[in-house]
Tab-separated table of C-alpha atoms in Angstrom:
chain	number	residue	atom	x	y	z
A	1	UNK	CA	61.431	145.303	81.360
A	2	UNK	CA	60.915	148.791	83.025
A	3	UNK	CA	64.755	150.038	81.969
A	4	UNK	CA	63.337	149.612	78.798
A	5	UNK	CA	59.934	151.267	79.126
A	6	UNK	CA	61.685	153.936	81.012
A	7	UNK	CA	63.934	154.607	78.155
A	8	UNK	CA	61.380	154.441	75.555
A	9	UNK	CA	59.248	157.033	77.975
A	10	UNK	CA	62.633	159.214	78.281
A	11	UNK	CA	62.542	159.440	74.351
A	12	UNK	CA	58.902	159.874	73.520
A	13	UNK	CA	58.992	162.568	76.204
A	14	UNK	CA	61.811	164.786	76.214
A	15	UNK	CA	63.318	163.927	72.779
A	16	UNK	CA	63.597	166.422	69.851
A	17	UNK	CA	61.445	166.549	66.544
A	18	UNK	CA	63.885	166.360	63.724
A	19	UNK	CA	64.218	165.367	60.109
A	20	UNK	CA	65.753	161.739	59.292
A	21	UNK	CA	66.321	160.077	56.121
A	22	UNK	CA	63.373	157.193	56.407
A	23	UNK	CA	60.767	157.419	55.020
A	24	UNK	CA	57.230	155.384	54.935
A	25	UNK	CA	55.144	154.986	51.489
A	26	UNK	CA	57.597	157.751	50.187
A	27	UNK	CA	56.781	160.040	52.704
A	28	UNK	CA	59.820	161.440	54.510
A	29	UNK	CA	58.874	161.309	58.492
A	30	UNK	CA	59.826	163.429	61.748
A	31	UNK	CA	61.929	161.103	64.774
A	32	UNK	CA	61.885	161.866	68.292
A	33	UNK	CA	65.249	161.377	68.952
A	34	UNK	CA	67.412	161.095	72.283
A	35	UNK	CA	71.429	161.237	71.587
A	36	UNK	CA	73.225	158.959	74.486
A	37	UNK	CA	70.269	158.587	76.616
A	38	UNK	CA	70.871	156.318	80.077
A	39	UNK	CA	71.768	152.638	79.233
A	40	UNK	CA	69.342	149.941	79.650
A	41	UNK	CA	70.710	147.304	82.822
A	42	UNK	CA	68.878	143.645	82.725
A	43	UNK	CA	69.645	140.334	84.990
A	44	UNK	CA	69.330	137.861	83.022
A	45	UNK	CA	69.363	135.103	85.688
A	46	UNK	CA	65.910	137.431	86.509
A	47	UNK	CA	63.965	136.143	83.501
A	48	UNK	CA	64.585	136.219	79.879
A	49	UNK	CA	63.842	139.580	78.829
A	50	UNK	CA	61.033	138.978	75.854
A	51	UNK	CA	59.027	142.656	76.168
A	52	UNK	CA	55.645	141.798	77.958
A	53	UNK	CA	53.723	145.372	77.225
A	54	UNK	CA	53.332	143.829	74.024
A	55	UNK	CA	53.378	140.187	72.818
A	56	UNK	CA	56.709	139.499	70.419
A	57	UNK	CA	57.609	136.172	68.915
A	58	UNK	CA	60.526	134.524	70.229
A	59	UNK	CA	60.784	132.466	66.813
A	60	UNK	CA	61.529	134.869	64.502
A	61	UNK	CA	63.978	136.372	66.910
A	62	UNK	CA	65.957	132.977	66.828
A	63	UNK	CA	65.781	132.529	63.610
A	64	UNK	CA	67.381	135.986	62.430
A	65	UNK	CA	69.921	135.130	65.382
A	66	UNK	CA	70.870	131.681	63.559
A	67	UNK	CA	70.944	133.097	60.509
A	68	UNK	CA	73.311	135.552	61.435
A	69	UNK	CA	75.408	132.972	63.461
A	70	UNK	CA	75.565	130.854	59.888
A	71	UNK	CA	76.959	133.718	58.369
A	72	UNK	CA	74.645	134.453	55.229
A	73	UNK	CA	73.911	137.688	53.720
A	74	UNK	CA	70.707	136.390	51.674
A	75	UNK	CA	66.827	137.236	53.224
A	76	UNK	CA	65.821	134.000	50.951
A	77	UNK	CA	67.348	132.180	54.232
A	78	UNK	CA	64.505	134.165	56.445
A	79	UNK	CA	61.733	133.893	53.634
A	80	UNK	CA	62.445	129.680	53.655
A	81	UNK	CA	61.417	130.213	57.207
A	82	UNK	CA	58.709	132.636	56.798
A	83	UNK	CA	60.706	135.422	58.171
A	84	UNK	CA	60.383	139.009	56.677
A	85	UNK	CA	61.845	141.069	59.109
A	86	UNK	CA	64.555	141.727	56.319
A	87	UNK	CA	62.131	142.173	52.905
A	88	UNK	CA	62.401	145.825	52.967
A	89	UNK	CA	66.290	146.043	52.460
A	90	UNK	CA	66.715	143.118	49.777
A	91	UNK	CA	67.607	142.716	46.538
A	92	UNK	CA	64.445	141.712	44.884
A	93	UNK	CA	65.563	139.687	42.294
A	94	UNK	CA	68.864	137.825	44.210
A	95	UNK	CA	67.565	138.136	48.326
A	96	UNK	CA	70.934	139.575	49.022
A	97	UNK	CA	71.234	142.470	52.022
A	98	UNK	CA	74.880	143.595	50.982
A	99	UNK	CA	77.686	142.744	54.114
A	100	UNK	CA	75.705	142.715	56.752
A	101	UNK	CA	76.479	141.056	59.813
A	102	UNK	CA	77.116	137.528	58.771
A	103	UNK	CA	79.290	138.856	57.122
A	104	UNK	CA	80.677	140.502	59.969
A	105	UNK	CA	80.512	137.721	62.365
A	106	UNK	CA	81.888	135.270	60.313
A	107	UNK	CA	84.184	136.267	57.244
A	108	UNK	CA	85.659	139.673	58.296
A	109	UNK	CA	87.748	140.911	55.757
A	110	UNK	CA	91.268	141.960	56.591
A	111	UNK	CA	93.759	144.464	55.548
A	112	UNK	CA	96.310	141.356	54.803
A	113	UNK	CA	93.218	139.119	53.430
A	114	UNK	CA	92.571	136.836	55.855
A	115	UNK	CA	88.761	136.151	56.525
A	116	UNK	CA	88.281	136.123	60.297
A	117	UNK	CA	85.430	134.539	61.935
A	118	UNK	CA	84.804	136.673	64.787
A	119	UNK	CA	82.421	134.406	66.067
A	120	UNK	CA	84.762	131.268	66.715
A	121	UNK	CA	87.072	133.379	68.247
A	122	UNK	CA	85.105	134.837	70.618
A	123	UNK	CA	84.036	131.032	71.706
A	124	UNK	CA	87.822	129.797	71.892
A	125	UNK	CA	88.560	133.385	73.992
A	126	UNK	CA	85.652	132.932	76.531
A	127	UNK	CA	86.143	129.375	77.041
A	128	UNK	CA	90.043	130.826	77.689
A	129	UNK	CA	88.555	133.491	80.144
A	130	UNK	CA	86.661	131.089	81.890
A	131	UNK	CA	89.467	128.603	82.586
A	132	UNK	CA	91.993	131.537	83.396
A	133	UNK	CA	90.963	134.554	84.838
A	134	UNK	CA	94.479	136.357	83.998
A	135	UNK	CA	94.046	135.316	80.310
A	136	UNK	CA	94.633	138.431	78.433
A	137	UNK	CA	91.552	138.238	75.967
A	138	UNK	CA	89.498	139.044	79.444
A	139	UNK	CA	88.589	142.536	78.454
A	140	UNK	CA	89.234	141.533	74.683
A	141	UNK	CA	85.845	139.515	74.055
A	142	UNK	CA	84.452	141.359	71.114
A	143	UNK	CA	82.030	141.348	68.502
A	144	UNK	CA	81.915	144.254	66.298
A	145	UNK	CA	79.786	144.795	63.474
A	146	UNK	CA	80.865	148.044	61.800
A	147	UNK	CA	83.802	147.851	59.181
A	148	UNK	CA	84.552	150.916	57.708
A	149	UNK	CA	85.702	149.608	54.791
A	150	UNK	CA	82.876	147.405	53.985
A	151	UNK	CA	79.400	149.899	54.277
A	152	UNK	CA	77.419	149.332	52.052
A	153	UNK	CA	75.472	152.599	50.710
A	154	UNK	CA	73.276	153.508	53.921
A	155	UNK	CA	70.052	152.685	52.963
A	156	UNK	CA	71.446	149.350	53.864
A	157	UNK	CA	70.900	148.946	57.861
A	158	UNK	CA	74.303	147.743	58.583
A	159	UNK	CA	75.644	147.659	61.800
A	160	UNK	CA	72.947	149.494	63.671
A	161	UNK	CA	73.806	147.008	66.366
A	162	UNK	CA	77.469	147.772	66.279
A	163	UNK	CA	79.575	146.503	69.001
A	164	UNK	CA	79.138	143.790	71.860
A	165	UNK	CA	82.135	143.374	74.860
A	166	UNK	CA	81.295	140.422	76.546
A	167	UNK	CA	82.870	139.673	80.388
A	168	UNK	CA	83.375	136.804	82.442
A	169	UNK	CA	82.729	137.387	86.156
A	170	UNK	CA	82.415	134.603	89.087
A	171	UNK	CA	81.536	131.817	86.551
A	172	UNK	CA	78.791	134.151	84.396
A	173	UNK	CA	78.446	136.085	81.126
A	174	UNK	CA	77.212	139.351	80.669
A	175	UNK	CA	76.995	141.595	77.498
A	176	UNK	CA	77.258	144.873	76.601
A	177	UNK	CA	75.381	145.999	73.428
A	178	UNK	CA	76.323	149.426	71.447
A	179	UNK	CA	73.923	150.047	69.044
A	180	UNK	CA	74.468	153.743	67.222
A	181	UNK	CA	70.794	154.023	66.020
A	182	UNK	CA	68.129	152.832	67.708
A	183	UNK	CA	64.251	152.340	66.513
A	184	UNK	CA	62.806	152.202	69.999
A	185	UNK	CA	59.522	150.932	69.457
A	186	UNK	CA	59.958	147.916	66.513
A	187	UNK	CA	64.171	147.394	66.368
A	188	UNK	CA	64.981	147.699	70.237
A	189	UNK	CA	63.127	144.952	71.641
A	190	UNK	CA	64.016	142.247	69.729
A	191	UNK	CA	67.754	143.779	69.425
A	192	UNK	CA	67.436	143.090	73.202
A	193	UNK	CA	66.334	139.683	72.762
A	194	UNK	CA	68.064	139.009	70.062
A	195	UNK	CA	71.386	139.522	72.095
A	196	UNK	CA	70.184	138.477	75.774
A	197	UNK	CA	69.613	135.215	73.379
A	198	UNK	CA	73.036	135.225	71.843
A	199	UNK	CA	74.285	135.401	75.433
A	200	UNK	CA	72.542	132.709	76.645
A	201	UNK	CA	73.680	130.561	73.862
A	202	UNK	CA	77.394	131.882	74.681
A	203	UNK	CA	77.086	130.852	78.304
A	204	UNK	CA	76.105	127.233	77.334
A	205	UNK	CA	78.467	126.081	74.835
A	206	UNK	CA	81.271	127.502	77.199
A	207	UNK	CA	79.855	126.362	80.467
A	208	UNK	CA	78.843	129.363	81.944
A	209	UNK	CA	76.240	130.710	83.767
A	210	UNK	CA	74.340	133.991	82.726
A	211	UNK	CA	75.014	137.801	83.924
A	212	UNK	CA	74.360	141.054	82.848
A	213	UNK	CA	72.676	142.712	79.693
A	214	UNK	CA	73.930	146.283	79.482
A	215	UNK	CA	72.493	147.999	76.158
A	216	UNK	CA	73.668	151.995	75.421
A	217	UNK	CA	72.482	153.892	72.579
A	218	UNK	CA	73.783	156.703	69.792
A	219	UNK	CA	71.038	158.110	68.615
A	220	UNK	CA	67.334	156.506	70.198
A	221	UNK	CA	64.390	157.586	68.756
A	222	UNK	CA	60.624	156.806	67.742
A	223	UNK	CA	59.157	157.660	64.542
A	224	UNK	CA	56.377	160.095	64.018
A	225	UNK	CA	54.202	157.184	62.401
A	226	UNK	CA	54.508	155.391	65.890
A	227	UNK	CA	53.727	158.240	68.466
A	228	UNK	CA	50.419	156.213	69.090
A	229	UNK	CA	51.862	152.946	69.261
A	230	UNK	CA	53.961	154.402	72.238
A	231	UNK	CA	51.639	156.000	74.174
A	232	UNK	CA	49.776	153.241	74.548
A	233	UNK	CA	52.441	150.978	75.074
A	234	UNK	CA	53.783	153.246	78.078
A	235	UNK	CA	50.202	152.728	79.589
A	236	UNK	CA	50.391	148.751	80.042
A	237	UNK	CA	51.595	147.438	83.264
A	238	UNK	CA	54.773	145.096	82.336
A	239	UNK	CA	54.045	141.169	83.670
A	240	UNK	CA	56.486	138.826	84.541
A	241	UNK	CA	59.025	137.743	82.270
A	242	UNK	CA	59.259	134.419	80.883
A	243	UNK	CA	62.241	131.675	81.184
A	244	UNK	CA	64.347	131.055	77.904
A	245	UNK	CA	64.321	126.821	77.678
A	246	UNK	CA	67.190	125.689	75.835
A	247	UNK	CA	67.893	122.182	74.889
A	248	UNK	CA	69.927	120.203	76.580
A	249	UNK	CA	72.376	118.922	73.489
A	250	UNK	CA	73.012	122.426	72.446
A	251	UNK	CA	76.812	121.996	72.266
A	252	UNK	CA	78.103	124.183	69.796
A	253	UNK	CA	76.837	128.028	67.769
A	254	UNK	CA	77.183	126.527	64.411
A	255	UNK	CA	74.758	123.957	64.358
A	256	UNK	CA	71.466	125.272	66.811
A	257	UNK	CA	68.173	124.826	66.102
A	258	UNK	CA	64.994	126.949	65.902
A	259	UNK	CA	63.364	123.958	67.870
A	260	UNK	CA	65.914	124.373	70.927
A	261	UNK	CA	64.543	127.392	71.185
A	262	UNK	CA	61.586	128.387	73.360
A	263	UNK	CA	60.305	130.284	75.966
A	264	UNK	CA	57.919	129.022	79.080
A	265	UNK	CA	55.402	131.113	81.138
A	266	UNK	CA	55.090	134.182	78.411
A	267	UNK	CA	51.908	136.059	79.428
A	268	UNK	CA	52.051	139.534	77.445
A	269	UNK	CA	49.592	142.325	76.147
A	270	UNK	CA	47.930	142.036	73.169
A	271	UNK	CA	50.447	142.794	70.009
A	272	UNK	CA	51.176	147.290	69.098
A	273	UNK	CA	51.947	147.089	65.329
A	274	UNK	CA	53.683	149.622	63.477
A	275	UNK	CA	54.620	150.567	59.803
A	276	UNK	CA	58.718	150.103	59.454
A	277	UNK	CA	60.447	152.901	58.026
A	278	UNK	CA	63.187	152.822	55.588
């Protein structure tokens, strides 16, 4: 993971203080911030890339992956699973987030009404790709998160992670994340897992081997509450990387499991916590 630590060094060191709208325990905070910084390049056929200068659990990575893949919009989904990456943002009486991307992913709204599931399509293409190289949904394989005419107000986090091109090359899949704002010491690594999973999946249920993670950036940038948290995460030595394990009968995105989800020889430093702000 040292494109990653690089980046997150490139940020902490030669970003610029300026004012942001989140705020912690109603105090507004200061962000480092980077605009367009160098993208982050990963093999994935290297090792799955779970951050090791800090230990992360893979579980609640699948899980907000699945639940995105089954297309609901409530965190009472996440909290049935002991999940509260999402508590921050909900409704506190009804769980609901607003359109956020299962909504994207699976019941785009379009100008003529149809609901498109984005997700299905992007199976049916890259199997389509992978059987035909001249197919012309090659450089088509998309999965966009950002609909202009569905934002919610934006205290909502919608589409941070906004756009994914996927390619097939000599029998693998790689992925290309845009992600306009970036929270590089919380949101980034498990946006990176989160997607280097999704790809994985991809490559199974369409018979493919695994390529390239590419992730570029808007606006990257650390949080004044988390200054520490960096510094000493930019003085751990990264270990290797562990090997996703997924099960065998995983045929299909609309039906995995947590449980056919795991991840062998994970050896990382101790956990860096850090206040979320919002």
């Amino acid at each position: 993971m040292e494109p990653y630590l690089n980046l997150l060094r490139d940020v902490y060191t030669r970003g610029i203080d300026k004012p942001q709208r989140a705020k912690v325990g109603g105090r507004s905070l200061l962000c480092r911030s980077l605009f367009a910084p160098n993208p982050i390049r990963l093999d994935l056929a290297a090792g799955f890339p779970l951050l090791t200068t800090k230990r992360m659990a893979i579980r609640p990575v699948a899980v907000e992956l699945l639940w995105f893949l089954s297309g609901s919009t409530n965190n009472n989904d996440l909290l049935a699973q002991n999940v509260r990456i999402w508590d921050a943002w909900a409704d506190p009486v009804t769980g609901e987030l607003g359109p956020v991307y299962g909504k994207q992913w699976r019941r785009w709204e379009a100008a003529d009404g149809r609901r498109v599931d984005q997700i299905t399509e992007l199976v049916q293409n890259v199997r389509a790709v992978a059987a035909d190289p001249w197919h012309p949904a090659a450089r088509r394989l998309l999965l966009t998160a950002w609909n202009p005419g569905d934002m919610p107000p934006p205290t909502t986090p919608t589409g941070c992670h906004t756009l994914a091109q996927f390619n097939v090359t000599a029998g693998r899949l790689s992925c290309h994340l845009y992600q306009r704002s970036a929270d590089m010491l919380l949101g980034v690594p498990y946006n990176i897992a989160s997607y280097a999973l999704l790809t994985h999946l991809l490559a199974r249920v369409t018979g493919l081997g695994v390529g390239e993670y590419v992730h570029s950036f808007g606006d990257a940038h650390v949080y004044e509450n988390h200054f520490e948290q960096v510094a000493e995460q930019l003085t751990r030595t990264p270990r290797p990387l562990p090997t996703l394990v997924l099960a065998d009968d995983i045929t299909s995105l609309d039906d995995v499991r947590v449980d056919q989800i795991s991840v062998a020889g994970y050896d990382p430093h101790p956990p860096i916590r850090g206040e979320v702000a919002v």
